[in-house]
Amino acid sequence: MTYRRRSFFTLIELLISMALMSLVLSALTYFYYQINQLNRESEKIEAKAFRLRYLENRLMSVLPRTIAPNDKQKDFYFFSGTSSDTFNKVGNPYLVFTFDNSVNLVDPQYSNHVIGRIFLDNENNLSLAVSPTSKRWQEDRLIPLKREILLDNVSDLRFSFFTVNNMNFPSGSWVAEWKQSNEQLPALLKIEITEGIGHDKEKKVFVFPLPNSNENIIYSQ
């Protein structure tokens, strides 16, 4: 009679196998957790960069089209102010300007010259409001107004204007306020925003040239 020897796992071998398997699973779990964290952080960074790029591109499509004070249609407006009304966040300035919105086939009343207003609302949204020029306002009707949010989660907004030839200011200086009585455009417009609320704040600065300004910046060698 032939006897076959059977091989069985001992208890120690089984415990070692389970311990090794547990270590492998823990390492894999931690690895995937780190990958997910990195993906989430990357998505946040990409979303933030996209929002800032959209803001910059949108302003670049509007501000350089600001019309000159000698415009034949006499639609020139360009001034800043600080308001405490419900339209504007208290303590933050706004900018009003006229720009050429070209042709708008969807809503023709917003074609050609329109009035824009950049401001920060009470919900911390950096916004752009657009309305037709006053010549196209109709009596006994509300002023047509479109508003778009350019960037949310903004706690502070500031404007600065670079002037070269304005007699009211020192030559080659940045000023914090621009009045309609200046009757001209600054050479450069700087917009400073503070993104974030509370302790997590970050300042961003955007500078835009105004091509229709009669102020020429000369760079010395």
mmCIF file of C-alpha atoms in Angstrom:
data_model
loop_
_atom_site.group_PDB
_atom_site.id
_atom_site.type_symbol
_atom_site.label_atom_id
_atom_site.label_comp_id
_atom_site.label_asym_id
_atom_site.label_seq_id
_atom_site.Cartn_x
_atom_site.Cartn_y
_atom_site.Cartn_z
ATOM 1 C CA MET A 1 0.000 0.000 0.000
ATOM 2 C CA THR A 2 1.363 3.419 -1.034
ATOM 3 C CA TYR A 3 0.931 6.473 1.187
ATOM 4 C CA ARG A 4 0.906 10.005 -0.279
ATOM 5 C CA ARG A 5 2.242 12.812 1.838
ATOM 6 C CA ARG A 6 -0.006 15.872 1.883
ATOM 7 C CA SER A 7 1.405 19.406 2.316
ATOM 8 C CA PHE A 8 -0.561 21.898 4.397
ATOM 9 C CA PHE A 9 0.059 25.564 5.309
ATOM 10 C CA THR A 10 1.046 25.972 8.874
ATOM 11 C CA LEU A 11 -0.605 28.656 11.018
ATOM 12 C CA ILE A 12 2.576 30.760 11.059
ATOM 13 C CA GLU A 13 2.839 30.700 7.255
ATOM 14 C CA LEU A 14 -0.804 31.726 6.961
ATOM 15 C CA LEU A 15 -0.333 34.621 9.381
ATOM 16 C CA ILE A 16 2.768 35.791 7.504
ATOM 17 C CA SER A 17 0.891 35.649 4.200
ATOM 18 C CA MET A 18 -1.994 37.652 5.627
ATOM 19 C CA ALA A 19 0.401 40.233 7.083
ATOM 20 C CA LEU A 20 2.201 40.633 3.755
ATOM 21 C CA MET A 21 -1.102 40.944 1.915
ATOM 22 C CA SER A 22 -2.242 43.592 4.389
ATOM 23 C CA LEU A 23 0.952 45.587 3.843
ATOM 24 C CA VAL A 24 0.557 45.399 0.068
ATOM 25 C CA LEU A 25 -3.087 46.505 0.225
ATOM 26 C CA SER A 26 -2.223 49.354 2.620
ATOM 27 C CA ALA A 27 0.562 50.540 0.328
ATOM 28 C CA LEU A 28 -1.732 50.412 -2.701
ATOM 29 C CA THR A 29 -4.502 52.254 -0.833
ATOM 30 C CA TYR A 30 -2.107 54.990 0.262
ATOM 31 C CA PHE A 31 -0.716 55.240 -3.281
ATOM 32 C CA TYR A 32 -4.168 55.693 -4.834
ATOM 33 C CA TYR A 33 -5.109 58.166 -2.098
ATOM 34 C CA GLN A 34 -2.062 60.276 -2.922
ATOM 35 C CA ILE A 35 -2.852 60.103 -6.647
ATOM 36 C CA ASN A 36 -6.406 61.277 -5.974
ATOM 37 C CA GLN A 37 -5.138 64.124 -3.808
ATOM 38 C CA LEU A 38 -2.722 65.224 -6.518
ATOM 39 C CA ASN A 39 -5.480 65.049 -9.117
ATOM 40 C CA ARG A 40 -7.782 67.181 -6.972
ATOM 41 C CA GLU A 41 -5.060 69.766 -6.383
ATOM 42 C CA SER A 42 -4.232 69.826 -10.092
ATOM 43 C CA GLU A 43 -7.892 70.341 -10.937
ATOM 44 C CA LYS A 44 -8.097 73.251 -8.472
ATOM 45 C CA ILE A 45 -4.980 74.871 -9.929
ATOM 46 C CA GLU A 46 -6.240 74.393 -13.487
ATOM 47 C CA ALA A 47 -9.678 75.783 -12.608
ATOM 48 C CA LYS A 48 -8.134 78.816 -10.914
ATOM 49 C CA ALA A 49 -5.789 79.457 -13.845
ATOM 50 C CA PHE A 50 -8.708 79.132 -16.254
ATOM 51 C CA ARG A 51 -10.798 81.655 -14.268
ATOM 52 C CA LEU A 52 -7.960 84.194 -14.215
ATOM 53 C CA ARG A 53 -7.217 83.646 -17.906
ATOM 54 C CA TYR A 54 -10.905 84.152 -18.727
ATOM 55 C CA LEU A 55 -10.930 87.387 -16.714
ATOM 56 C CA GLU A 56 -7.844 88.712 -18.469
ATOM 57 C CA ASN A 57 -9.091 87.743 -21.947
ATOM 58 C CA ARG A 58 -12.517 89.262 -21.318
ATOM 59 C CA LEU A 59 -11.058 92.553 -20.148
ATOM 60 C CA MET A 60 -8.643 92.551 -23.082
ATOM 61 C CA SER A 61 -11.625 92.265 -25.424
ATOM 62 C CA VAL A 62 -13.253 95.330 -23.851
ATOM 63 C CA LEU A 63 -10.823 97.862 -22.382
ATOM 64 C CA PRO A 64 -8.578 98.452 -25.437
ATOM 65 C CA ARG A 65 -11.778 99.355 -27.321
ATOM 66 C CA THR A 66 -12.479 102.286 -25.029
ATOM 67 C CA ILE A 67 -13.376 105.210 -27.286
ATOM 68 C CA ALA A 68 -11.429 108.450 -27.395
ATOM 69 C CA PRO A 69 -12.697 111.766 -25.970
ATOM 70 C CA ASN A 70 -12.731 113.306 -29.475
ATOM 71 C CA ASP A 71 -15.193 110.670 -30.711
ATOM 72 C CA LYS A 72 -17.537 112.130 -33.339
ATOM 73 C CA GLN A 73 -20.633 110.638 -31.719
ATOM 74 C CA LYS A 74 -19.890 112.401 -28.407
ATOM 75 C CA ASP A 75 -20.346 109.165 -26.436
ATOM 76 C CA PHE A 76 -17.174 109.533 -24.385
ATOM 77 C CA TYR A 77 -17.311 108.454 -20.742
ATOM 78 C CA PHE A 78 -14.341 107.444 -18.643
ATOM 79 C CA PHE A 79 -14.289 107.976 -14.892
ATOM 80 C CA SER A 80 -13.978 106.126 -11.609
ATOM 81 C CA GLY A 81 -15.834 106.567 -8.346
ATOM 82 C CA THR A 82 -16.760 104.989 -5.041
ATOM 83 C CA SER A 83 -20.386 104.305 -4.254
ATOM 84 C CA SER A 84 -22.324 102.971 -1.314
ATOM 85 C CA ASP A 85 -25.403 101.958 -3.312
ATOM 86 C CA THR A 86 -26.668 98.396 -3.581
ATOM 87 C CA PHE A 87 -25.054 98.068 -7.003
ATOM 88 C CA ASN A 88 -21.537 98.314 -5.631
ATOM 89 C CA LYS A 89 -19.749 96.852 -2.604
ATOM 90 C CA VAL A 90 -19.201 99.566 -0.022
ATOM 91 C CA GLY A 91 -15.676 100.947 0.017
ATOM 92 C CA ASN A 92 -14.713 99.572 -3.383
ATOM 93 C CA PRO A 93 -14.420 101.708 -6.521
ATOM 94 C CA TYR A 94 -16.075 101.263 -9.878
ATOM 95 C CA LEU A 95 -15.054 102.273 -13.388
ATOM 96 C CA VAL A 96 -17.436 103.617 -16.036
ATOM 97 C CA PHE A 97 -16.301 103.808 -19.660
ATOM 98 C CA THR A 98 -17.643 103.782 -23.211
ATOM 99 C CA PHE A 99 -16.334 101.150 -25.599
ATOM 100 C CA ASP A 100 -17.039 99.847 -29.065
ATOM 101 C CA ASN A 101 -18.843 96.525 -28.759
ATOM 102 C CA SER A 102 -18.803 96.029 -32.556
ATOM 103 C CA VAL A 103 -21.791 94.156 -34.043
ATOM 104 C CA ASN A 104 -24.081 92.093 -31.840
ATOM 105 C CA LEU A 105 -26.453 90.111 -34.036
ATOM 106 C CA VAL A 106 -28.116 88.415 -31.081
ATOM 107 C CA ASP A 107 -29.071 91.685 -29.359
ATOM 108 C CA PRO A 108 -28.508 94.688 -31.648
ATOM 109 C CA GLN A 109 -29.155 97.252 -28.915
ATOM 110 C CA TYR A 110 -25.773 96.278 -27.455
ATOM 111 C CA SER A 111 -23.957 96.888 -30.733
ATOM 112 C CA ASN A 112 -21.466 99.661 -31.465
ATOM 113 C CA HIS A 113 -20.952 102.141 -28.621
ATOM 114 C CA VAL A 114 -22.047 100.881 -25.203
ATOM 115 C CA ILE A 115 -21.384 101.958 -21.642
ATOM 116 C CA GLY A 116 -19.516 99.516 -19.413
ATOM 117 C CA ARG A 117 -19.136 99.474 -15.669
ATOM 118 C CA ILE A 118 -16.610 97.303 -13.818
ATOM 119 C CA PHE A 119 -17.417 96.873 -10.148
ATOM 120 C CA LEU A 120 -17.441 94.521 -7.178
ATOM 121 C CA ASP A 121 -20.896 93.561 -5.930
ATOM 122 C CA ASN A 122 -22.029 92.670 -2.428
ATOM 123 C CA GLU A 123 -21.594 88.943 -3.135
ATOM 124 C CA ASN A 124 -17.865 89.475 -3.876
ATOM 125 C CA ASN A 125 -18.299 89.006 -7.616
ATOM 126 C CA LEU A 126 -16.154 91.074 -9.952
ATOM 127 C CA SER A 127 -18.730 92.088 -12.536
ATOM 128 C CA LEU A 128 -19.127 93.880 -15.843
ATOM 129 C CA ALA A 129 -22.422 95.662 -16.544
ATOM 130 C CA VAL A 130 -23.156 96.851 -20.086
ATOM 131 C CA SER A 131 -25.922 99.162 -21.311
ATOM 132 C CA PRO A 132 -26.563 101.075 -24.553
ATOM 133 C CA THR A 133 -25.409 104.683 -24.640
ATOM 134 C CA SER A 134 -27.844 107.281 -23.292
ATOM 135 C CA LYS A 135 -28.839 108.337 -26.804
ATOM 136 C CA ARG A 136 -30.572 104.988 -27.259
ATOM 137 C CA TRP A 137 -32.469 105.035 -23.968
ATOM 138 C CA GLN A 138 -36.218 105.168 -24.424
ATOM 139 C CA GLU A 139 -38.491 107.265 -22.264
ATOM 140 C CA ASP A 140 -40.728 105.515 -19.742
ATOM 141 C CA ARG A 141 -38.701 102.335 -20.069
ATOM 142 C CA LEU A 142 -36.071 100.804 -17.857
ATOM 143 C CA ILE A 143 -32.506 101.165 -19.069
ATOM 144 C CA PRO A 144 -31.453 97.911 -20.787
ATOM 145 C CA LEU A 145 -28.687 96.351 -18.738
ATOM 146 C CA LYS A 146 -26.678 93.153 -19.083
ATOM 147 C CA ARG A 147 -24.433 91.959 -16.319
ATOM 148 C CA GLU A 148 -21.837 89.213 -16.335
ATOM 149 C CA ILE A 149 -19.672 87.866 -13.527
ATOM 150 C CA LEU A 150 -16.020 87.986 -14.508
ATOM 151 C CA LEU A 151 -14.599 86.404 -11.357
ATOM 152 C CA ASP A 152 -16.105 85.250 -8.076
ATOM 153 C CA ASN A 153 -14.610 85.138 -4.592
ATOM 154 C CA VAL A 154 -13.032 88.609 -4.865
ATOM 155 C CA SER A 155 -12.737 90.540 -1.618
ATOM 156 C CA ASP A 156 -11.220 93.807 -2.860
ATOM 157 C CA LEU A 157 -10.919 95.833 -6.069
ATOM 158 C CA ARG A 158 -8.662 98.804 -6.881
ATOM 159 C CA PHE A 159 -7.989 100.876 -10.006
ATOM 160 C CA SER A 160 -4.906 102.908 -10.907
ATOM 161 C CA PHE A 161 -4.382 105.189 -13.907
ATOM 162 C CA PHE A 162 -1.043 106.053 -15.487
ATOM 163 C CA THR A 163 -0.830 109.546 -16.910
ATOM 164 C CA VAL A 164 1.914 111.277 -18.870
ATOM 165 C CA ASN A 165 0.522 114.551 -20.216
ATOM 166 C CA ASN A 166 -2.312 115.381 -17.833
ATOM 167 C CA MET A 167 -1.735 118.780 -16.235
ATOM 168 C CA ASN A 168 -3.706 117.774 -13.131
ATOM 169 C CA PHE A 169 -1.152 115.152 -12.098
ATOM 170 C CA PRO A 170 2.634 114.809 -12.011
ATOM 171 C CA SER A 171 4.015 113.548 -15.309
ATOM 172 C CA GLY A 172 4.577 109.800 -15.428
ATOM 173 C CA SER A 173 2.606 108.926 -12.312
ATOM 174 C CA TRP A 174 -0.056 106.460 -11.179
ATOM 175 C CA VAL A 175 -3.223 107.988 -9.696
ATOM 176 C CA ALA A 176 -6.025 106.233 -7.855
ATOM 177 C CA GLU A 177 -8.950 108.239 -9.236
ATOM 178 C CA TRP A 178 -9.940 109.472 -12.676
ATOM 179 C CA LYS A 179 -12.602 112.132 -13.242
ATOM 180 C CA GLN A 180 -14.756 112.754 -16.283
ATOM 181 C CA SER A 181 -13.589 116.372 -16.175
ATOM 182 C CA ASN A 182 -10.103 115.213 -17.227
ATOM 183 C CA GLU A 183 -11.612 114.835 -20.702
ATOM 184 C CA GLN A 184 -9.016 112.299 -21.774
ATOM 185 C CA LEU A 185 -7.965 108.695 -21.346
ATOM 186 C CA PRO A 186 -5.004 107.606 -19.250
ATOM 187 C CA ALA A 187 -2.194 105.829 -21.028
ATOM 188 C CA LEU A 188 -2.515 102.682 -18.898
ATOM 189 C CA LEU A 189 -5.160 101.196 -16.661
ATOM 190 C CA LYS A 190 -4.147 98.944 -13.763
ATOM 191 C CA ILE A 191 -6.685 96.700 -12.043
ATOM 192 C CA GLU A 192 -5.749 95.097 -8.730
ATOM 193 C CA ILE A 193 -7.955 92.400 -7.250
ATOM 194 C CA THR A 194 -7.665 90.459 -4.025
ATOM 195 C CA GLU A 195 -8.913 86.940 -4.586
ATOM 196 C CA GLY A 196 -10.083 84.901 -1.608
ATOM 197 C CA ILE A 197 -11.810 85.549 1.684
ATOM 198 C CA GLY A 198 -10.355 85.477 5.197
ATOM 199 C CA HIS A 199 -6.778 84.270 5.581
ATOM 200 C CA ASP A 200 -6.540 82.652 2.139
ATOM 201 C CA LYS A 201 -6.035 85.780 0.015
ATOM 202 C CA GLU A 202 -3.949 86.403 -3.076
ATOM 203 C CA LYS A 203 -3.462 89.671 -4.958
ATOM 204 C CA LYS A 204 -3.515 89.777 -8.754
ATOM 205 C CA VAL A 205 -2.544 92.748 -10.909
ATOM 206 C CA PHE A 206 -3.585 93.344 -14.528
ATOM 207 C CA VAL A 207 -2.342 96.242 -16.671
ATOM 208 C CA PHE A 208 -4.075 97.257 -19.901
ATOM 209 C CA PRO A 209 -2.955 99.848 -22.465
ATOM 210 C CA LEU A 210 -5.620 102.164 -23.858
ATOM 211 C CA PRO A 211 -4.696 102.599 -27.537
ATOM 212 C CA ASN A 212 -7.102 105.513 -28.099
ATOM 213 C CA SER A 213 -5.400 107.616 -25.446
ATOM 214 C CA ASN A 214 -3.572 110.714 -26.693
ATOM 215 C CA GLU A 215 -0.875 110.103 -24.082
ATOM 216 C CA ASN A 216 2.277 108.561 -25.498
ATOM 217 C CA ILE A 217 4.665 106.634 -23.274
ATOM 218 C CA ILE A 218 8.291 107.208 -24.245
ATOM 219 C CA TYR A 219 10.834 104.712 -22.970
ATOM 220 C CA SER A 220 14.312 106.119 -22.371
ATOM 221 C CA GLN A 221 17.307 103.985 -23.310
#
